[in-house]
Coordinates of C-alpha atoms and ligand atoms in Angstrom, one line a residue:
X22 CA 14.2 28.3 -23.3
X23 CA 10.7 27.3 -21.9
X24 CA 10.9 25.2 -18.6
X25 CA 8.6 22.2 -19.6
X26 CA 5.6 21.6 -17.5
X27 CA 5.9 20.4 -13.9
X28 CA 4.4 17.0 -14.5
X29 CA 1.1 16.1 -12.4
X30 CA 0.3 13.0 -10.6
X31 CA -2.6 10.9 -10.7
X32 CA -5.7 12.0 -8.9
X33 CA -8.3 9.6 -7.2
X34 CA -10.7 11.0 -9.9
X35 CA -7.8 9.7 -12.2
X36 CA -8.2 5.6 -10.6
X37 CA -11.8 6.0 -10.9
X38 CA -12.3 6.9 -14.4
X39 CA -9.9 3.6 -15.1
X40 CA -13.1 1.7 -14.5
X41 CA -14.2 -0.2 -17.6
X42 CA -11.1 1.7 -19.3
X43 CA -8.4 -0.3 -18.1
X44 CA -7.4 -2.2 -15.1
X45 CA -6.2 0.5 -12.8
X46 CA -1.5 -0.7 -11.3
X47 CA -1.2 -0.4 -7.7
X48 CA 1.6 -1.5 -5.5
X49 CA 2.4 -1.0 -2.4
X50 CA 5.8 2.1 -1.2
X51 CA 7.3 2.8 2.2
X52 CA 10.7 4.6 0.8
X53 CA 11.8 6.6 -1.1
X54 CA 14.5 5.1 -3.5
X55 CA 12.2 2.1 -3.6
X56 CA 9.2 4.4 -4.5
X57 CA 11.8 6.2 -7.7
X58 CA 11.8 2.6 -8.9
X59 CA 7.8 1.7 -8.7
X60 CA 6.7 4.8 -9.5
X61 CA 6.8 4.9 -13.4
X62 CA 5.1 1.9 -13.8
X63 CA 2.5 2.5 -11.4
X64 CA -1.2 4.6 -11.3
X65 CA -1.6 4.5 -7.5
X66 CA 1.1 4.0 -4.6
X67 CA -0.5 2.6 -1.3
X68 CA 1.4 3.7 1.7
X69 CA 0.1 0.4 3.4
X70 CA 0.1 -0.5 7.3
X71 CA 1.7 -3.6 5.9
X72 CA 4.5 -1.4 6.6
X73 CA 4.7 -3.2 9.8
X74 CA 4.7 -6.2 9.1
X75 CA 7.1 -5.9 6.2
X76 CA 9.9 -3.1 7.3
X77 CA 9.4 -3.8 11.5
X78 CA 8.8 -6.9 11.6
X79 CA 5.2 -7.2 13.9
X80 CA 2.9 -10.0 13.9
X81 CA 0.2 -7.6 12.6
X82 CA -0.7 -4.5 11.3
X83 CA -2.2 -3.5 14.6
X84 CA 0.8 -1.9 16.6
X85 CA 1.3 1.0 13.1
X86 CA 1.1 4.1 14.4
X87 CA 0.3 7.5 12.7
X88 CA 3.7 8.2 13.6
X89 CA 4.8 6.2 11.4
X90 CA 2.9 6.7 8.6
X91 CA 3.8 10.1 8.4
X92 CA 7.3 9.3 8.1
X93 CA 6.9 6.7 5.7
X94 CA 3.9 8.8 3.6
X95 CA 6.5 12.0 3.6
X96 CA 9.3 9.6 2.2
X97 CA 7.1 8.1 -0.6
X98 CA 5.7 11.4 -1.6
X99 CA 10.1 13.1 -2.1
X100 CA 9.9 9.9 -4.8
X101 CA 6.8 10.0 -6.3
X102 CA 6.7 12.0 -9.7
X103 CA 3.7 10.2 -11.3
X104 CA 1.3 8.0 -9.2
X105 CA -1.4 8.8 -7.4
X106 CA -0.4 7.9 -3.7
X107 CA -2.8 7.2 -1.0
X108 CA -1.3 6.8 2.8
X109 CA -3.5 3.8 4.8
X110 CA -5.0 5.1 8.1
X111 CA -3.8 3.0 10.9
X112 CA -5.9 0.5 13.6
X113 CA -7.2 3.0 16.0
X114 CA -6.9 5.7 14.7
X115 CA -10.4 6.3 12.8
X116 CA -12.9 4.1 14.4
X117 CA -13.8 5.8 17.6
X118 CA -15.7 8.6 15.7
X119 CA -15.7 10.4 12.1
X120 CA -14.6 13.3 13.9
X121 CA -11.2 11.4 14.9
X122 CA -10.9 10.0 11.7
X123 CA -11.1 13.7 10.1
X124 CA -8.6 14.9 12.6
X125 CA -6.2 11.5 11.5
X126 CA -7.0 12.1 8.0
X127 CA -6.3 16.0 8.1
X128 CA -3.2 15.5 9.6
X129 CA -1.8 12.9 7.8
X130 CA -2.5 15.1 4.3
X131 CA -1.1 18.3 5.8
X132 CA 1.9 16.4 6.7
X133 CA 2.4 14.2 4.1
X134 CA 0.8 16.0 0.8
X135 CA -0.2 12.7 0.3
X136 CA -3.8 12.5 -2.4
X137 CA -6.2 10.8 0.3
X138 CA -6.5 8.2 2.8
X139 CA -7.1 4.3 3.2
X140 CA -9.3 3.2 6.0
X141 CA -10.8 -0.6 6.5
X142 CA -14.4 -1.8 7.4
X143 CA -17.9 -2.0 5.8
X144 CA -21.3 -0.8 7.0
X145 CA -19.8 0.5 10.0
X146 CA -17.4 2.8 8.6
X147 CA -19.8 4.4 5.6
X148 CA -20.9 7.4 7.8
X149 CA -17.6 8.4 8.3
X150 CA -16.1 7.6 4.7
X151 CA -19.4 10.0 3.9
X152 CA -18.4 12.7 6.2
X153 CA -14.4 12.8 5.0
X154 CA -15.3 12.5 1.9
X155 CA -17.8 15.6 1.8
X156 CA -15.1 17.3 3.8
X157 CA -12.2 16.9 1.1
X158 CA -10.7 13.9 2.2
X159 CA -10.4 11.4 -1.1
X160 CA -11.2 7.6 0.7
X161 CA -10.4 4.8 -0.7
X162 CA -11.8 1.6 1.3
X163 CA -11.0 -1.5 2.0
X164 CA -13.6 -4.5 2.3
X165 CA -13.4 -8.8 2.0
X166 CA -10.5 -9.6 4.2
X167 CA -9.4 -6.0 7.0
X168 CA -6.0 -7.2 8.3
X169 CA -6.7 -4.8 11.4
X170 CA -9.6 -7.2 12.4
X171 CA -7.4 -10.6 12.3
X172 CA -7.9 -10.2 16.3
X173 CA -11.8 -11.1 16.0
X174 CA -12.2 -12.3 12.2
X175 CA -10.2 -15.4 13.6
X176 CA -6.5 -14.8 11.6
X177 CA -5.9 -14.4 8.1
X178 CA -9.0 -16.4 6.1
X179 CA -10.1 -16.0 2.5
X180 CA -13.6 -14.2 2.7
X181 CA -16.7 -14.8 0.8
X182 CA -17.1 -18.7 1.0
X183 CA -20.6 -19.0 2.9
X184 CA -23.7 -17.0 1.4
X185 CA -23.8 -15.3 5.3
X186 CA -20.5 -13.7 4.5
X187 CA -20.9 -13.0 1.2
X188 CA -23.8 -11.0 1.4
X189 CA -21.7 -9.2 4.5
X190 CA -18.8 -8.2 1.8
X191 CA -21.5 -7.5 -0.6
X192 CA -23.4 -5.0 1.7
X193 CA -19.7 -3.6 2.9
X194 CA -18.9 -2.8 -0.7
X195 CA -22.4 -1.4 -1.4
X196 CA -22.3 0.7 1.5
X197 CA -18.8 2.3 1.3
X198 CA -19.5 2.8 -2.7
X199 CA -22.7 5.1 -1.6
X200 CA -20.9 6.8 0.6
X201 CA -18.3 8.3 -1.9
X202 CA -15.1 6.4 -1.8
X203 CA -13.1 7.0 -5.2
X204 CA -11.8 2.7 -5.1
X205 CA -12.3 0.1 -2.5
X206 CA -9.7 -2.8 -1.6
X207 CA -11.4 -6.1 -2.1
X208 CA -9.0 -8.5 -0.3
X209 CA -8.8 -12.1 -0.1
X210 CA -12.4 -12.7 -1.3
X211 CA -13.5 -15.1 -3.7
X212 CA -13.7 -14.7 -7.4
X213 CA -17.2 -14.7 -8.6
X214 CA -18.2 -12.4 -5.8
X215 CA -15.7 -9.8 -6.1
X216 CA -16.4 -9.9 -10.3
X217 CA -20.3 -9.4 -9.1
X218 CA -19.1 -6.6 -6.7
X219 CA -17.1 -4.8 -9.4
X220 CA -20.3 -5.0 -11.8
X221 CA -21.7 -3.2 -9.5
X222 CA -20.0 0.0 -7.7
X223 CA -19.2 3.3 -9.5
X224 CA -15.5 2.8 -7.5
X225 CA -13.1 0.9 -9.0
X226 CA -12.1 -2.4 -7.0
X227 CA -9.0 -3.4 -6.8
X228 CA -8.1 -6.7 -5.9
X229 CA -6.0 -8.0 -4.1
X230 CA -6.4 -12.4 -3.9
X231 CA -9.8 -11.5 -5.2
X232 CA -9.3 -12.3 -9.1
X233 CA -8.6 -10.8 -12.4
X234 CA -12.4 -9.4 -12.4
X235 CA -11.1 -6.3 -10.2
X236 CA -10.6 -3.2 -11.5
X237 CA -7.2 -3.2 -10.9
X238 CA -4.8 -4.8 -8.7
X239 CA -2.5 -4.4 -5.7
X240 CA 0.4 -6.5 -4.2
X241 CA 2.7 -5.2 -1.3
X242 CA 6.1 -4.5 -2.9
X243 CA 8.2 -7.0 -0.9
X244 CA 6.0 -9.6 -1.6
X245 CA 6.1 -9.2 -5.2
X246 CA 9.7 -8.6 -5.6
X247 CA 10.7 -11.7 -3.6
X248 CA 11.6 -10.2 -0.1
X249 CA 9.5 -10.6 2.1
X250 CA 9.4 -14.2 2.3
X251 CA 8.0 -15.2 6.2
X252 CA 4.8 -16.6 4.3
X253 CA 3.5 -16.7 0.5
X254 CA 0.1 -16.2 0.1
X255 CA -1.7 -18.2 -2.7
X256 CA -2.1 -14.9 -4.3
X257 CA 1.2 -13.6 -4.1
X258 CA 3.1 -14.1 -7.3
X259 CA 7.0 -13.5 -7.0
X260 CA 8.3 -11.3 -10.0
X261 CA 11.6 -11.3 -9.2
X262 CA 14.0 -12.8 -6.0
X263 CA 15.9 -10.3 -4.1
X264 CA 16.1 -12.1 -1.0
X265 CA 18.3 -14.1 -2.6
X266 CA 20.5 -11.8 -4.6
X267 CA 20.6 -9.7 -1.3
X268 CA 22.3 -12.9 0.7
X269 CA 24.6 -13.9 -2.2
X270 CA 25.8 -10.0 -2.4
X271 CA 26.2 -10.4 1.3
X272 CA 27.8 -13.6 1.4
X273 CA 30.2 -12.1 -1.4
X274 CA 30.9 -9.2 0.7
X275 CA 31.8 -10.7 3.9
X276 CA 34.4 -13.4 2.2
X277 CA 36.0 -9.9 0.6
X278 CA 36.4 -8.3 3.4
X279 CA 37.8 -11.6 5.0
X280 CA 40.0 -12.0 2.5
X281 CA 41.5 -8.7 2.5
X282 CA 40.4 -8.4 -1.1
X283 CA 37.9 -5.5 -0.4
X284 CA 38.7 -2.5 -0.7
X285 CA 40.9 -3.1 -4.0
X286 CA 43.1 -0.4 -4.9
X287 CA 40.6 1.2 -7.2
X288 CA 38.4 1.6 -3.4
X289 CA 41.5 2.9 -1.6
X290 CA 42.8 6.6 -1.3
X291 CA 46.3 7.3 -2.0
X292 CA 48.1 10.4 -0.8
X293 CA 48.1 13.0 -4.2
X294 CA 51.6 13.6 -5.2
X295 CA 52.9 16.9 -4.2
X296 CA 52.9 19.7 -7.0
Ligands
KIV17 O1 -1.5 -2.3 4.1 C1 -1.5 -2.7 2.9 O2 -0.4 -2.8 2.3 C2 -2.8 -3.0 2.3 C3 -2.7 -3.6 0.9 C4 -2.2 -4.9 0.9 C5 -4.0 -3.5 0.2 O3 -3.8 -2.7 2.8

């Protein structure tokens, strides 16, 4: 009997070539079992700094460390038979130099296995996106709203309302485009900019509260599934409500165990009768 083919997951190449095909699934993964579940269904898994936020409870992404999204990137990639997955580069560790981000970048594919690396920022960033990319590193960017920046972009604003700052996001976009990213982030931005934006780039955009005119879209996981439920952004839409199937089966547990009632005999061991 023939083993069947080791099946192959998505490339960057593969998101790209979704442009003007079809709009590209992307969700956010920090675990594995949760990463089994997503994966089927999805054409790119984001190892997001959200991670922070979402599993260890910080105020901001700022504090993710590349510690930690090795461990996280490692876990996703054991569940991960399908998707392309992409593990985001964390706040300082990329925009000293391009040197340090190749280093970050290196490191976290050797250790991970992961198929390239996230990074935020525009203009400022397209040198080095340029130089990992021409040094095997697949990039996808991230323009419109950078949660790393919510220390000087003054918290956690939709992007794109002015003409000043439009043309910023614009130029962003262009410039990270040029320099080789395979799909760029646009977050939070408004919609007929981010449709113009996708008109224009050879990367796919994918959106996330920047409109159906994306190329595809992304949501972090928790928000989608109902879990993560400290704030709900205008562009979160909740698919489902496990915080509050989690509490019930909690609440359920504990007046089990109170009652005695759990374990039931069908839970309990019993001594095997002697042969
Ligand atoms: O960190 C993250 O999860 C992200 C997505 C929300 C795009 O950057």
């Amino acid at each position: 009997m023939s083993t069947p083919p080791r099946q192959k997951r998505l490339t960057p190449d593969d998101i790209t070539a979704l442009k003007g095909v079809r709009p590209a699934v992307c969700l956010t993964a920090y675990t594995t079992p949760m990463t089994r579940l997503l994966d089927p269904h999805c054409d790119l898994l984001l190892v997001g700094d959200s991670l922070g936020m979402v599993l260890y409870g910080m105020e901001t992404t700022v504090g993710v460390t590349v510690e930690m999204m090795i461990a996280h990137g490692q876990a996703v990639m054991r569940g991960a038979a399908h998707a392309c997955v992409i593990v985001d580069l964390p706040f300082g560790s990329y925009q000293e130099s391009k040197e340090q981000a190749f280093r970050t970048a290196a490191r976290i594919m050797k250790e991970t296995g992961c198929d390239g690396v996230k990074l935020e920022g525009g203009e400022e960033m397209a040198e080095t996106v340029a130089f990992l990319v021409s040094r095997g590193v697949p990039v996808f960017g991230h323009v419109g709203l950078m949660p790393q920046q919510v220390n000087t972009a003054g918290g956690y604003r939709s992007k794109g309302h002015s003409d000043k700052e439009a043309d910023k996001i614009r130029r962003d976009a262009r410039a990270i485009d040029q320099a080789g990213a395979f799909a760029i982030v646009i977050e939070g931005t408004v919609e007929p900019l981010a449709r113009e934006i996708t008109g224009t780039l050879s990367a796919a955009t994918i959106g996330i509260g920047a409109s159906p005119a994306c190329d595809g879209q992304v949501l972090v996981s928790d928000d989608m599934l109902g879990l993560f439920n400290d704030f709900k952004p205008r562009f979160v839409k909740h698919y489902a409500d496990l915080a509050a199937v989690i509490s019930q089966a909690a609440e359920d547990y504990a007046a089990e165990v109170r009652a005695r009632s759990f374990p039931a005999p069908e839970h309990t061991f019993q001594v095997r009768p002697k042969k």
